[in-house]
Coordinates of C-alpha atoms and ligand atoms in Angstrom, one line a residue:
S112 CA 154.9 149.1 -252.1
G113 CA 158.0 151.0 -251.0
G114 CA 156.3 154.0 -249.3
P115 CA 155.5 154.0 -245.6
M116 CA 152.6 152.1 -244.1
V117 CA 150.2 154.9 -242.8
I118 CA 147.9 154.6 -239.9
K119 CA 144.8 156.8 -239.5
V120 CA 144.8 158.2 -236.0
V121 CA 141.9 159.6 -234.0
V122 CA 142.9 161.4 -230.5
H123 CA 140.1 161.5 -228.2
V124 CA 140.6 164.2 -225.5
V125 CA 138.8 163.5 -222.4
Y126 CA 139.0 166.2 -220.1
N127 CA 137.8 167.2 -216.7
T128 CA 139.5 170.7 -216.2
T129 CA 140.2 173.1 -219.1
A130 CA 143.9 172.1 -218.6
Q131 CA 143.2 168.7 -219.8
N132 CA 141.6 169.9 -222.9
I133 CA 144.9 170.2 -224.3
S134 CA 145.5 172.1 -227.7
T135 CA 145.5 171.1 -231.3
A136 CA 149.5 172.1 -231.5
Q137 CA 150.2 170.1 -228.5
I138 CA 148.4 167.0 -230.2
K139 CA 150.4 167.8 -233.7
S140 CA 153.5 167.8 -231.5
Q141 CA 152.9 164.3 -230.6
I142 CA 152.3 163.3 -234.4
S143 CA 155.3 164.6 -235.2
V144 CA 157.1 162.6 -232.7
L145 CA 155.6 159.3 -233.8
N146 CA 156.6 160.2 -237.3
R147 CA 160.1 160.8 -236.4
D148 CA 160.4 157.8 -234.2
F149 CA 158.5 155.2 -236.4
G150 CA 160.4 156.8 -239.5
A151 CA 163.9 156.7 -237.7
K152 CA 164.3 160.3 -238.2
N153 CA 164.9 160.8 -234.7
T154 CA 168.1 162.6 -234.4
D155 CA 169.0 161.4 -230.9
K156 CA 169.4 158.0 -232.5
S157 CA 173.0 159.0 -232.7
K158 CA 173.3 158.4 -229.3
V159 CA 172.9 154.7 -229.6
P160 CA 176.0 152.7 -228.4
P161 CA 178.5 151.9 -231.3
V162 CA 178.1 148.2 -230.7
W163 CA 174.3 148.3 -231.6
K164 CA 174.2 151.0 -234.5
G165 CA 173.7 147.9 -236.7
L166 CA 170.9 147.3 -234.9
V167 CA 168.8 150.3 -235.3
G168 CA 166.0 149.8 -237.9
N169 CA 163.4 152.1 -239.8
P170 CA 159.8 151.1 -239.0
N171 CA 158.5 152.9 -241.8
I172 CA 155.4 153.2 -240.2
Q173 CA 153.6 156.8 -240.5
F174 CA 150.4 158.3 -238.6
Q175 CA 148.3 160.8 -239.8
L176 CA 145.2 162.6 -238.1
A177 CA 142.2 161.2 -240.0
T178 CA 140.5 163.6 -242.4
V179 CA 137.3 161.6 -242.8
D180 CA 135.4 160.4 -240.0
P181 CA 133.5 157.2 -239.6
D182 CA 130.3 159.0 -241.1
G183 CA 132.4 159.8 -243.9
K184 CA 132.2 163.3 -243.0
K185 CA 135.7 165.9 -242.9
T186 CA 137.2 165.8 -239.4
T187 CA 140.0 167.1 -237.5
G188 CA 140.9 163.6 -236.2
I189 CA 140.5 165.0 -232.6
T190 CA 137.3 164.8 -230.4
R191 CA 136.8 166.4 -227.1
T192 CA 134.6 165.0 -224.5
K193 CA 133.9 166.4 -221.0
T194 CA 134.1 164.1 -217.9
Q195 CA 132.7 164.3 -214.7
R196 CA 135.8 161.9 -213.7
T197 CA 138.7 163.6 -212.2
S198 CA 141.1 160.6 -213.2
F199 CA 141.2 157.4 -214.9
G200 CA 142.7 154.0 -214.2
T201 CA 143.7 151.1 -216.4
N202 CA 140.1 149.8 -216.2
D203 CA 139.3 151.4 -219.9
T204 CA 136.0 153.6 -218.5
V205 CA 137.7 156.5 -220.7
K206 CA 136.7 154.4 -223.6
T207 CA 133.1 154.2 -222.9
S208 CA 130.6 156.8 -223.6
A209 CA 128.8 156.7 -220.4
V210 CA 132.0 158.7 -218.6
G211 CA 134.7 159.4 -221.8
K212 CA 134.3 158.8 -225.5
A213 CA 133.6 155.2 -227.3
P214 CA 136.1 154.4 -230.0
W215 CA 136.0 154.9 -233.9
P216 CA 136.0 151.5 -235.5
T217 CA 139.2 150.1 -234.4
D218 CA 139.9 148.2 -237.6
R219 CA 140.5 151.4 -239.5
Y220 CA 141.7 153.8 -236.6
L221 CA 144.4 154.2 -234.1
N222 CA 142.6 155.2 -231.5
I223 CA 144.5 157.4 -228.7
W224 CA 142.5 158.6 -225.7
V225 CA 144.4 161.4 -223.8
C226 CA 143.0 161.7 -220.3
N227 CA 144.1 162.4 -216.6
L228 CA 145.6 159.0 -215.6
G229 CA 146.0 158.6 -211.7
G230 CA 148.5 156.8 -209.7
G231 CA 151.5 158.2 -211.7
L232 CA 150.5 156.1 -214.7
L233 CA 151.8 157.5 -218.0
G234 CA 150.1 155.3 -220.4
Y235 CA 148.7 151.9 -221.5
A236 CA 148.1 149.8 -224.4
Q237 CA 145.9 146.8 -225.9
F238 CA 147.7 144.4 -227.7
P239 CA 146.7 143.1 -230.9
G240 CA 144.0 140.8 -230.8
G241 CA 142.1 142.0 -228.0
P242 CA 138.3 143.3 -227.7
A243 CA 137.6 146.1 -230.6
A244 CA 135.7 147.8 -227.6
T245 CA 138.5 148.6 -225.9
D246 CA 141.6 148.7 -228.7
G247 CA 144.0 151.3 -228.9
V248 CA 146.4 153.2 -226.5
V249 CA 145.8 155.7 -223.7
I250 CA 148.0 158.4 -222.2
T251 CA 148.4 160.7 -219.4
Y252 CA 147.8 164.5 -220.7
R253 CA 150.9 165.4 -218.8
A254 CA 153.4 163.0 -221.1
F255 CA 151.5 163.5 -224.7
G256 CA 153.3 165.6 -226.9
T257 CA 156.3 167.9 -226.4
S258 CA 154.4 171.3 -225.5
G259 CA 151.6 172.7 -223.5
T260 CA 150.6 170.2 -220.5
A261 CA 153.6 167.8 -221.0
V262 CA 156.0 167.6 -218.2
A263 CA 159.6 166.6 -217.9
P264 CA 161.1 163.8 -218.0
F265 CA 158.1 162.5 -220.2
N266 CA 157.8 165.7 -222.5
L267 CA 159.4 164.2 -225.7
G268 CA 156.3 162.1 -226.9
R269 CA 157.9 158.8 -226.1
T270 CA 155.4 157.6 -224.1
A271 CA 152.8 157.5 -227.0
T272 CA 156.0 155.9 -229.0
H273 CA 156.4 153.2 -226.3
E274 CA 152.7 152.5 -225.9
I275 CA 152.2 152.2 -229.7
G276 CA 155.1 149.6 -229.8
H277 CA 152.8 147.5 -227.4
Y278 CA 150.0 148.2 -229.7
L279 CA 151.9 146.6 -232.5
N280 CA 152.8 143.7 -230.2
L281 CA 156.0 144.6 -228.5
R282 CA 157.0 143.5 -225.2
H283 CA 159.0 145.1 -222.5
I284 CA 162.6 144.1 -223.3
W285 CA 163.0 142.4 -219.9
G286 CA 160.0 140.2 -220.3
D287 CA 157.8 141.2 -217.7
T288 CA 159.5 138.9 -215.1
E289 CA 162.5 140.1 -212.7
D290 CA 164.6 136.8 -212.5
C291 CA 165.7 136.5 -216.2
S292 CA 163.3 134.1 -217.1
G293 CA 161.0 136.5 -219.1
T294 CA 161.2 137.0 -223.0
D295 CA 160.3 139.9 -225.2
F296 CA 160.1 137.2 -228.1
V297 CA 162.9 139.5 -229.9
K298 CA 166.4 138.0 -230.5
D299 CA 168.2 141.4 -231.2
T300 CA 167.4 142.6 -227.8
P301 CA 169.7 141.3 -224.8
N302 CA 167.7 139.7 -222.0
A303 CA 167.4 142.1 -218.9
V304 CA 166.4 141.5 -215.5
G305 CA 164.0 144.0 -214.9
P306 CA 163.3 147.6 -216.2
N307 CA 165.5 150.7 -216.3
Y308 CA 164.8 154.0 -215.0
G309 CA 165.9 157.5 -215.6
K310 CA 169.0 157.9 -217.6
P311 CA 171.1 155.0 -217.2
T312 CA 175.0 154.8 -218.1
F313 CA 176.2 152.5 -220.4
P314 CA 176.4 149.6 -219.9
H315 CA 174.3 148.4 -217.7
I316 CA 175.0 144.4 -217.0
S317 CA 172.1 142.1 -215.8
C318 CA 171.3 138.5 -217.0
T319 CA 174.7 137.6 -217.8
N320 CA 174.3 139.8 -220.8
G321 CA 177.6 141.5 -220.5
P322 CA 179.8 143.1 -221.8
N323 CA 177.1 145.4 -223.6
G324 CA 174.2 144.8 -221.0
D325 CA 170.9 146.0 -221.4
M326 CA 169.4 148.0 -224.0
F327 CA 168.0 150.5 -221.9
M328 CA 167.7 153.0 -224.8
N329 CA 165.1 150.9 -226.4
Y330 CA 161.6 152.6 -226.6
M331 CA 160.2 149.5 -224.7
D332 CA 162.3 150.0 -221.5
Y333 CA 161.1 152.4 -218.8
V334 CA 163.8 155.1 -219.0
D335 CA 163.4 158.9 -219.5
D336 CA 161.9 160.3 -222.8
D337 CA 165.1 161.6 -223.5
A338 CA 167.0 158.5 -223.0
M339 CA 165.1 156.2 -225.6
F340 CA 165.8 156.4 -229.1
M341 CA 165.8 152.7 -230.8
F342 CA 163.6 150.0 -232.2
T343 CA 165.9 147.1 -233.4
L344 CA 165.3 145.3 -236.8
E345 CA 163.8 142.3 -235.1
Q346 CA 161.2 144.5 -233.3
I347 CA 160.7 146.3 -236.5
A348 CA 160.1 142.6 -238.0
R349 CA 157.4 141.9 -235.5
M350 CA 155.6 144.9 -235.9
H351 CA 155.3 144.9 -239.5
A352 CA 154.2 141.2 -239.1
T353 CA 151.2 142.7 -236.9
L354 CA 150.7 145.0 -239.6
E355 CA 150.3 142.4 -242.1
D356 CA 148.3 140.0 -240.4
V357 CA 146.1 141.1 -237.2
R358 CA 146.0 144.4 -238.1
S359 CA 146.0 144.4 -241.8
S360 CA 142.9 146.4 -242.3
L361 CA 144.6 149.5 -240.2
V362 CA 147.2 149.8 -243.0
S363 CA 146.8 152.1 -246.2
Ligands
LIG658 N1 153.2 152.1 -219.6 C1 154.7 152.9 -218.9 C2 153.9 153.7 -217.8 O1 152.7 154.0 -217.6 C3 155.1 153.9 -220.2 C4 156.4 154.0 -219.7 C5 156.7 155.2 -221.1 N2 158.2 155.7 -220.8 C6 158.5 156.9 -221.0 N3 159.8 157.4 -220.8 N4 157.6 157.8 -221.8 O2 154.8 153.9 -216.7
ZN659 ZN1 155.0 149.3 -221.6
CA660 CA1 165.0 139.7 -226.5

């Protein structure tokens, strides 16, 4: 005990064009971001407004590209699959061997698919407790990692941070309604009316959450990558509860 919880990761690159077949360096840049954000080693957390500094926690979760594949063989933790599909949606076809790549055992690996997502979608995730065949997160190749094909303002690897938040049972901080009635089931994130975009100015007040307003710099909002830099203590408690229960087989 005391050490970080370590999650083995497999990245499935499903590409149609050579540009979509992203480099190993780009993949490693994403793993580095995850280890900074989920280790609270991201330096931009200094930009959290003073009133919320005490809520910034350390998830103490680390990610490693798998070194052993499901057959017990040595691996890079990266698979590469050519597809005839020019783009994918949220219907999980990228996770099928017919047009994409089937997951490695989802009880032992966090499966991350990188492909071309259509419709401006940056990524999507499956919450804990869903079907094994589709478990994991999907990220578009334009918002994965910090180099290569990653494009501003989504080139700091925060889409994967956000989606893995969902994978570990976090909801959007506005609770997915647009009338202040929703909840993220987390007490230390202020209720907010809806998503924030871009690079908001503090404070942005909604849902009678003044004077401090929305916690738009939380990873579970929709702001630009360089405008999000924190999980709260209670969000972290929720992720830990997931890793101690529904997803406990993932942790070594
Ligand atoms: N599921 C969200 C979307 O596709 C991800 C938002 C991630 N935000 C970010 N700054 N990277 O729109
Ligand atoms: Zn989301
Ligand atoms: Ca809340």
